[in-house]
């Protein structure tokens, strides 16, 4: 009888440890195009997993990356897609940056590193979800966001990277404020009437990879 009780106790303890270990497991690390871990304080390009094909008079080439909207004089500047090159370098800062590694499903700030490309110096280059644009029927990803300080006041400045097929996608679904009501949406592409491509909330995710500068 005692042996049976001991066996049941050990089985229960082992099962509890396994479940606890699974619940405490860290999210998967995000990898760059070289298969190395994404790290804080390191510059990366966010590029399309399937590059855009640009054809000139003589030949065609692949490209695509993210830039600041320097064609629009309205501040803060929106995040746009540039088809011809890798765009501008960016950095990622997770809500807990002590480990220095970027992981999926984790709240993080995304910011352009090239401050000299910012035509609105009074605003930061930290990404922020903009206000709803009724003329286009979209909510664009803009800049002028808040760095750190997770709270209801900064909730529009937190994004996540999620695994998506053989690459990744960006989403807006912050967890920094448990009591806040907010949208959970993919970050996709919106092409305006001038054929310019914006990052915006969408039902269709923009499939991306991360290339170290």
mmCIF file of C-alpha atoms in Angstrom:
data_model
loop_
_atom_site.group_PDB
_atom_site.id
_atom_site.type_symbol
_atom_site.label_atom_id
_atom_site.label_comp_id
_atom_site.label_asym_id
_atom_site.label_seq_id
_atom_site.Cartn_x
_atom_site.Cartn_y
_atom_site.Cartn_z
ATOM 1 C CA UNK A 1 0.000 0.000 0.000
ATOM 2 C CA UNK A 2 2.796 2.395 1.009
ATOM 3 C CA UNK A 3 4.680 1.502 -2.172
ATOM 4 C CA UNK A 4 1.602 2.338 -4.267
ATOM 5 C CA UNK A 5 1.160 5.704 -2.548
ATOM 6 C CA UNK A 6 4.855 6.506 -3.029
ATOM 7 C CA UNK A 7 4.668 5.631 -6.723
ATOM 8 C CA UNK A 8 1.587 7.838 -7.202
ATOM 9 C CA UNK A 9 3.299 10.701 -5.359
ATOM 10 C CA UNK A 10 6.407 10.456 -7.529
ATOM 11 C CA UNK A 11 4.308 10.280 -10.693
ATOM 12 C CA UNK A 12 2.316 13.349 -9.635
ATOM 13 C CA UNK A 13 5.516 15.269 -8.806
ATOM 14 C CA UNK A 14 7.120 14.424 -12.142
ATOM 15 C CA UNK A 15 4.001 15.427 -14.072
ATOM 16 C CA UNK A 16 3.810 18.734 -12.188
ATOM 17 C CA UNK A 17 7.453 19.511 -12.948
ATOM 18 C CA UNK A 18 6.960 18.770 -16.634
ATOM 19 C CA UNK A 19 3.891 20.995 -16.825
ATOM 20 C CA UNK A 20 5.638 23.760 -14.898
ATOM 21 C CA UNK A 21 8.642 23.546 -17.190
ATOM 22 C CA UNK A 22 6.437 23.787 -20.263
ATOM 23 C CA UNK A 23 4.579 26.812 -18.915
ATOM 24 C CA UNK A 24 7.842 28.585 -18.051
ATOM 25 C CA UNK A 25 9.489 27.873 -21.396
ATOM 26 C CA UNK A 26 10.698 31.012 -23.158
ATOM 27 C CA UNK A 27 9.194 31.887 -26.558
ATOM 28 C CA UNK A 28 11.164 30.918 -29.631
ATOM 29 C CA UNK A 29 14.072 33.171 -30.601
ATOM 30 C CA UNK A 30 13.753 35.204 -33.803
ATOM 31 C CA UNK A 31 16.465 34.439 -36.374
ATOM 32 C CA UNK A 32 17.922 36.661 -39.072
ATOM 33 C CA UNK A 33 18.599 35.677 -42.684
ATOM 34 C CA UNK A 34 21.923 34.126 -41.605
ATOM 35 C CA UNK A 35 20.232 31.923 -39.011
ATOM 36 C CA UNK A 36 21.588 33.952 -36.079
ATOM 37 C CA UNK A 37 19.529 35.261 -33.160
ATOM 38 C CA UNK A 38 18.131 38.775 -33.381
ATOM 39 C CA UNK A 39 19.673 40.907 -30.646
ATOM 40 C CA UNK A 40 19.000 44.262 -29.053
ATOM 41 C CA UNK A 41 21.366 47.151 -29.871
ATOM 42 C CA UNK A 42 21.969 45.631 -33.326
ATOM 43 C CA UNK A 43 20.808 47.120 -36.615
ATOM 44 C CA UNK A 44 18.657 45.090 -39.013
ATOM 45 C CA UNK A 45 16.715 45.635 -42.205
ATOM 46 C CA UNK A 46 13.141 44.372 -42.314
ATOM 47 C CA UNK A 47 12.833 42.970 -45.813
ATOM 48 C CA UNK A 48 10.031 41.130 -47.638
ATOM 49 C CA UNK A 49 10.357 37.348 -47.506
ATOM 50 C CA UNK A 50 9.510 37.438 -51.199
ATOM 51 C CA UNK A 51 11.488 40.376 -52.649
ATOM 52 C CA UNK A 52 9.916 42.808 -55.072
ATOM 53 C CA UNK A 53 11.201 42.486 -58.626
ATOM 54 C CA UNK A 54 12.278 45.848 -60.089
ATOM 55 C CA UNK A 55 12.997 45.973 -63.805
ATOM 56 C CA UNK A 56 14.911 48.717 -65.562
ATOM 57 C CA UNK A 57 15.812 49.211 -69.201
ATOM 58 C CA UNK A 58 18.652 46.702 -69.120
ATOM 59 C CA UNK A 59 17.901 44.225 -66.341
ATOM 60 C CA UNK A 60 15.794 43.317 -63.307
ATOM 61 C CA UNK A 61 16.794 43.024 -59.648
ATOM 62 C CA UNK A 62 15.218 42.081 -56.325
ATOM 63 C CA UNK A 63 14.674 44.523 -53.485
ATOM 64 C CA UNK A 64 12.420 45.821 -50.755
ATOM 65 C CA UNK A 65 12.686 47.375 -47.317
ATOM 66 C CA UNK A 66 11.144 49.872 -44.911
ATOM 67 C CA UNK A 67 11.719 53.633 -44.880
ATOM 68 C CA UNK A 68 10.331 56.840 -43.448
ATOM 69 C CA UNK A 69 7.794 58.697 -45.578
ATOM 70 C CA UNK A 70 9.963 61.617 -46.700
ATOM 71 C CA UNK A 71 7.517 62.610 -49.462
ATOM 72 C CA UNK A 72 4.849 63.680 -47.000
ATOM 73 C CA UNK A 73 5.400 66.911 -45.072
ATOM 74 C CA UNK A 74 2.943 65.850 -42.365
ATOM 75 C CA UNK A 75 4.566 64.920 -39.058
ATOM 76 C CA UNK A 76 5.059 62.364 -37.639
ATOM 77 C CA UNK A 77 6.217 60.322 -40.634
ATOM 78 C CA UNK A 78 4.561 57.051 -41.627
ATOM 79 C CA UNK A 79 6.407 53.787 -42.269
ATOM 80 C CA UNK A 80 6.599 53.030 -45.991
ATOM 81 C CA UNK A 81 7.927 50.273 -48.231
ATOM 82 C CA UNK A 82 10.778 51.066 -50.606
ATOM 83 C CA UNK A 83 10.980 48.542 -53.428
ATOM 84 C CA UNK A 84 14.427 49.426 -54.766
ATOM 85 C CA UNK A 85 16.653 48.683 -51.751
ATOM 86 C CA UNK A 86 16.811 47.240 -48.223
ATOM 87 C CA UNK A 87 15.436 50.443 -46.701
ATOM 88 C CA UNK A 88 16.654 51.977 -43.448
ATOM 89 C CA UNK A 89 18.194 50.095 -40.500
ATOM 90 C CA UNK A 90 16.040 49.412 -37.447
ATOM 91 C CA UNK A 91 16.479 48.177 -33.899
ATOM 92 C CA UNK A 92 14.204 46.188 -31.597
ATOM 93 C CA UNK A 93 13.786 46.677 -27.867
ATOM 94 C CA UNK A 94 11.670 44.050 -26.046
ATOM 95 C CA UNK A 95 9.730 44.803 -22.899
ATOM 96 C CA UNK A 96 12.398 42.874 -20.974
ATOM 97 C CA UNK A 97 15.705 43.537 -22.709
ATOM 98 C CA UNK A 98 17.997 42.067 -20.036
ATOM 99 C CA UNK A 99 18.751 38.924 -22.057
ATOM 100 C CA UNK A 100 19.496 40.910 -25.208
ATOM 101 C CA UNK A 101 17.656 38.441 -27.478
ATOM 102 C CA UNK A 102 14.481 39.094 -29.492
ATOM 103 C CA UNK A 103 11.770 36.438 -29.188
ATOM 104 C CA UNK A 104 8.447 35.806 -30.914
ATOM 105 C CA UNK A 105 5.153 36.763 -29.242
ATOM 106 C CA UNK A 106 6.935 39.352 -27.095
ATOM 107 C CA UNK A 107 6.001 43.028 -26.760
ATOM 108 C CA UNK A 108 8.691 45.236 -28.257
ATOM 109 C CA UNK A 109 9.451 48.706 -29.557
ATOM 110 C CA UNK A 110 10.630 49.000 -33.152
ATOM 111 C CA UNK A 111 12.602 52.089 -34.168
ATOM 112 C CA UNK A 112 14.542 53.409 -37.133
ATOM 113 C CA UNK A 113 18.230 53.876 -36.303
ATOM 114 C CA UNK A 114 18.876 56.534 -38.959
ATOM 115 C CA UNK A 115 17.777 59.646 -37.072
ATOM 116 C CA UNK A 116 19.325 61.854 -39.780
ATOM 117 C CA UNK A 117 16.645 60.567 -42.179
ATOM 118 C CA UNK A 118 13.883 61.884 -39.940
ATOM 119 C CA UNK A 119 12.454 65.112 -41.375
ATOM 120 C CA UNK A 120 10.419 65.548 -38.189
ATOM 121 C CA UNK A 121 13.158 65.765 -35.516
ATOM 122 C CA UNK A 122 10.620 66.758 -32.864
ATOM 123 C CA UNK A 123 9.216 63.243 -33.129
ATOM 124 C CA UNK A 124 10.982 59.980 -32.299
ATOM 125 C CA UNK A 125 11.614 57.266 -34.886
ATOM 126 C CA UNK A 126 9.889 54.704 -32.619
ATOM 127 C CA UNK A 127 6.990 53.024 -34.398
ATOM 128 C CA UNK A 128 3.504 53.878 -33.274
ATOM 129 C CA UNK A 129 0.052 52.911 -34.454
ATOM 130 C CA UNK A 130 -1.421 56.028 -36.018
ATOM 131 C CA UNK A 131 -4.977 57.293 -35.907
ATOM 132 C CA UNK A 132 -7.585 55.857 -38.243
ATOM 133 C CA UNK A 133 -7.348 57.478 -41.689
ATOM 134 C CA UNK A 134 -10.937 57.798 -42.885
ATOM 135 C CA UNK A 135 -9.933 58.917 -46.396
ATOM 136 C CA UNK A 136 -8.093 55.628 -46.989
ATOM 137 C CA UNK A 137 -10.079 53.463 -44.597
ATOM 138 C CA UNK A 138 -6.875 52.304 -42.930
ATOM 139 C CA UNK A 139 -4.844 52.667 -39.758
ATOM 140 C CA UNK A 140 -1.219 53.241 -40.716
ATOM 141 C CA UNK A 141 1.964 52.463 -38.823
ATOM 142 C CA UNK A 142 3.601 55.787 -38.065
ATOM 143 C CA UNK A 143 6.471 57.108 -35.928
ATOM 144 C CA UNK A 144 6.683 59.420 -32.933
ATOM 145 C CA UNK A 145 6.086 56.569 -30.505
ATOM 146 C CA UNK A 146 7.185 56.159 -26.899
ATOM 147 C CA UNK A 147 10.266 54.167 -25.969
ATOM 148 C CA UNK A 148 9.787 51.783 -23.055
ATOM 149 C CA UNK A 149 7.499 52.635 -20.132
ATOM 150 C CA UNK A 150 4.860 49.940 -20.869
ATOM 151 C CA UNK A 151 1.452 51.274 -19.858
ATOM 152 C CA UNK A 152 -1.936 52.301 -21.181
ATOM 153 C CA UNK A 153 -0.385 55.617 -22.275
ATOM 154 C CA UNK A 154 2.207 53.916 -24.509
ATOM 155 C CA UNK A 155 0.111 50.983 -25.743
ATOM 156 C CA UNK A 156 0.202 52.140 -29.388
ATOM 157 C CA UNK A 157 4.009 51.818 -29.432
ATOM 158 C CA UNK A 158 4.195 48.060 -28.797
ATOM 159 C CA UNK A 159 4.336 45.462 -31.559
ATOM 160 C CA UNK A 160 5.205 41.767 -31.805
ATOM 161 C CA UNK A 161 7.040 39.446 -34.181
ATOM 162 C CA UNK A 162 5.325 36.132 -34.873
ATOM 163 C CA UNK A 163 6.455 33.078 -36.779
ATOM 164 C CA UNK A 164 4.665 32.888 -40.140
ATOM 165 C CA UNK A 165 5.182 29.876 -42.409
ATOM 166 C CA UNK A 166 8.899 29.825 -43.285
ATOM 167 C CA UNK A 167 9.459 33.441 -42.207
ATOM 168 C CA UNK A 168 7.884 35.999 -39.852
ATOM 169 C CA UNK A 169 5.151 38.617 -39.646
ATOM 170 C CA UNK A 170 4.601 41.760 -37.584
ATOM 171 C CA UNK A 171 1.446 42.152 -35.514
ATOM 172 C CA UNK A 172 -0.166 44.755 -33.333
ATOM 173 C CA UNK A 173 -1.529 42.935 -30.290
ATOM 174 C CA UNK A 174 0.111 44.440 -27.199
ATOM 175 C CA UNK A 175 0.074 42.706 -23.817
ATOM 176 C CA UNK A 176 1.549 45.612 -21.853
ATOM 177 C CA UNK A 177 -1.836 46.639 -20.443
ATOM 178 C CA UNK A 178 -4.069 43.756 -19.374
ATOM 179 C CA UNK A 179 -7.058 45.986 -18.666
ATOM 180 C CA UNK A 180 -6.870 47.945 -21.945
ATOM 181 C CA UNK A 181 -9.179 47.245 -24.857
ATOM 182 C CA UNK A 182 -7.396 47.302 -28.208
ATOM 183 C CA UNK A 183 -7.308 45.744 -31.637
ATOM 184 C CA UNK A 184 -5.296 42.650 -32.474
ATOM 185 C CA UNK A 185 -4.377 42.826 -36.147
ATOM 186 C CA UNK A 186 -1.746 41.818 -38.657
ATOM 187 C CA UNK A 187 0.595 44.446 -40.063
ATOM 188 C CA UNK A 188 0.184 44.366 -43.833
ATOM 189 C CA UNK A 189 0.621 46.515 -46.925
ATOM 190 C CA UNK A 190 -1.724 49.212 -48.210
ATOM 191 C CA UNK A 191 -1.111 50.722 -51.640
ATOM 192 C CA UNK A 192 -2.555 54.218 -51.994
ATOM 193 C CA UNK A 193 -3.848 55.912 -55.160
ATOM 194 C CA UNK A 194 -0.313 57.084 -55.969
ATOM 195 C CA UNK A 195 0.990 53.493 -55.849
ATOM 196 C CA UNK A 196 2.918 54.232 -52.664
ATOM 197 C CA UNK A 197 3.012 51.348 -50.186
ATOM 198 C CA UNK A 198 2.273 51.908 -46.489
ATOM 199 C CA UNK A 199 2.464 49.602 -43.496
ATOM 200 C CA UNK A 200 -1.035 49.406 -42.051
ATOM 201 C CA UNK A 201 -3.348 47.189 -40.026
ATOM 202 C CA UNK A 202 -4.608 44.454 -42.309
ATOM 203 C CA UNK A 203 -6.156 41.007 -42.522
ATOM 204 C CA UNK A 204 -3.272 39.947 -44.781
ATOM 205 C CA UNK A 205 0.145 39.896 -43.087
ATOM 206 C CA UNK A 206 3.309 41.266 -44.664
ATOM 207 C CA UNK A 207 5.663 38.276 -44.667
ATOM 208 C CA UNK A 208 9.119 39.460 -43.626
ATOM 209 C CA UNK A 209 12.664 38.469 -42.793
ATOM 210 C CA UNK A 210 15.378 40.265 -40.840
ATOM 211 C CA UNK A 211 18.722 41.036 -42.418
ATOM 212 C CA UNK A 212 21.624 42.201 -40.259
ATOM 213 C CA UNK A 213 23.173 45.458 -41.441
#
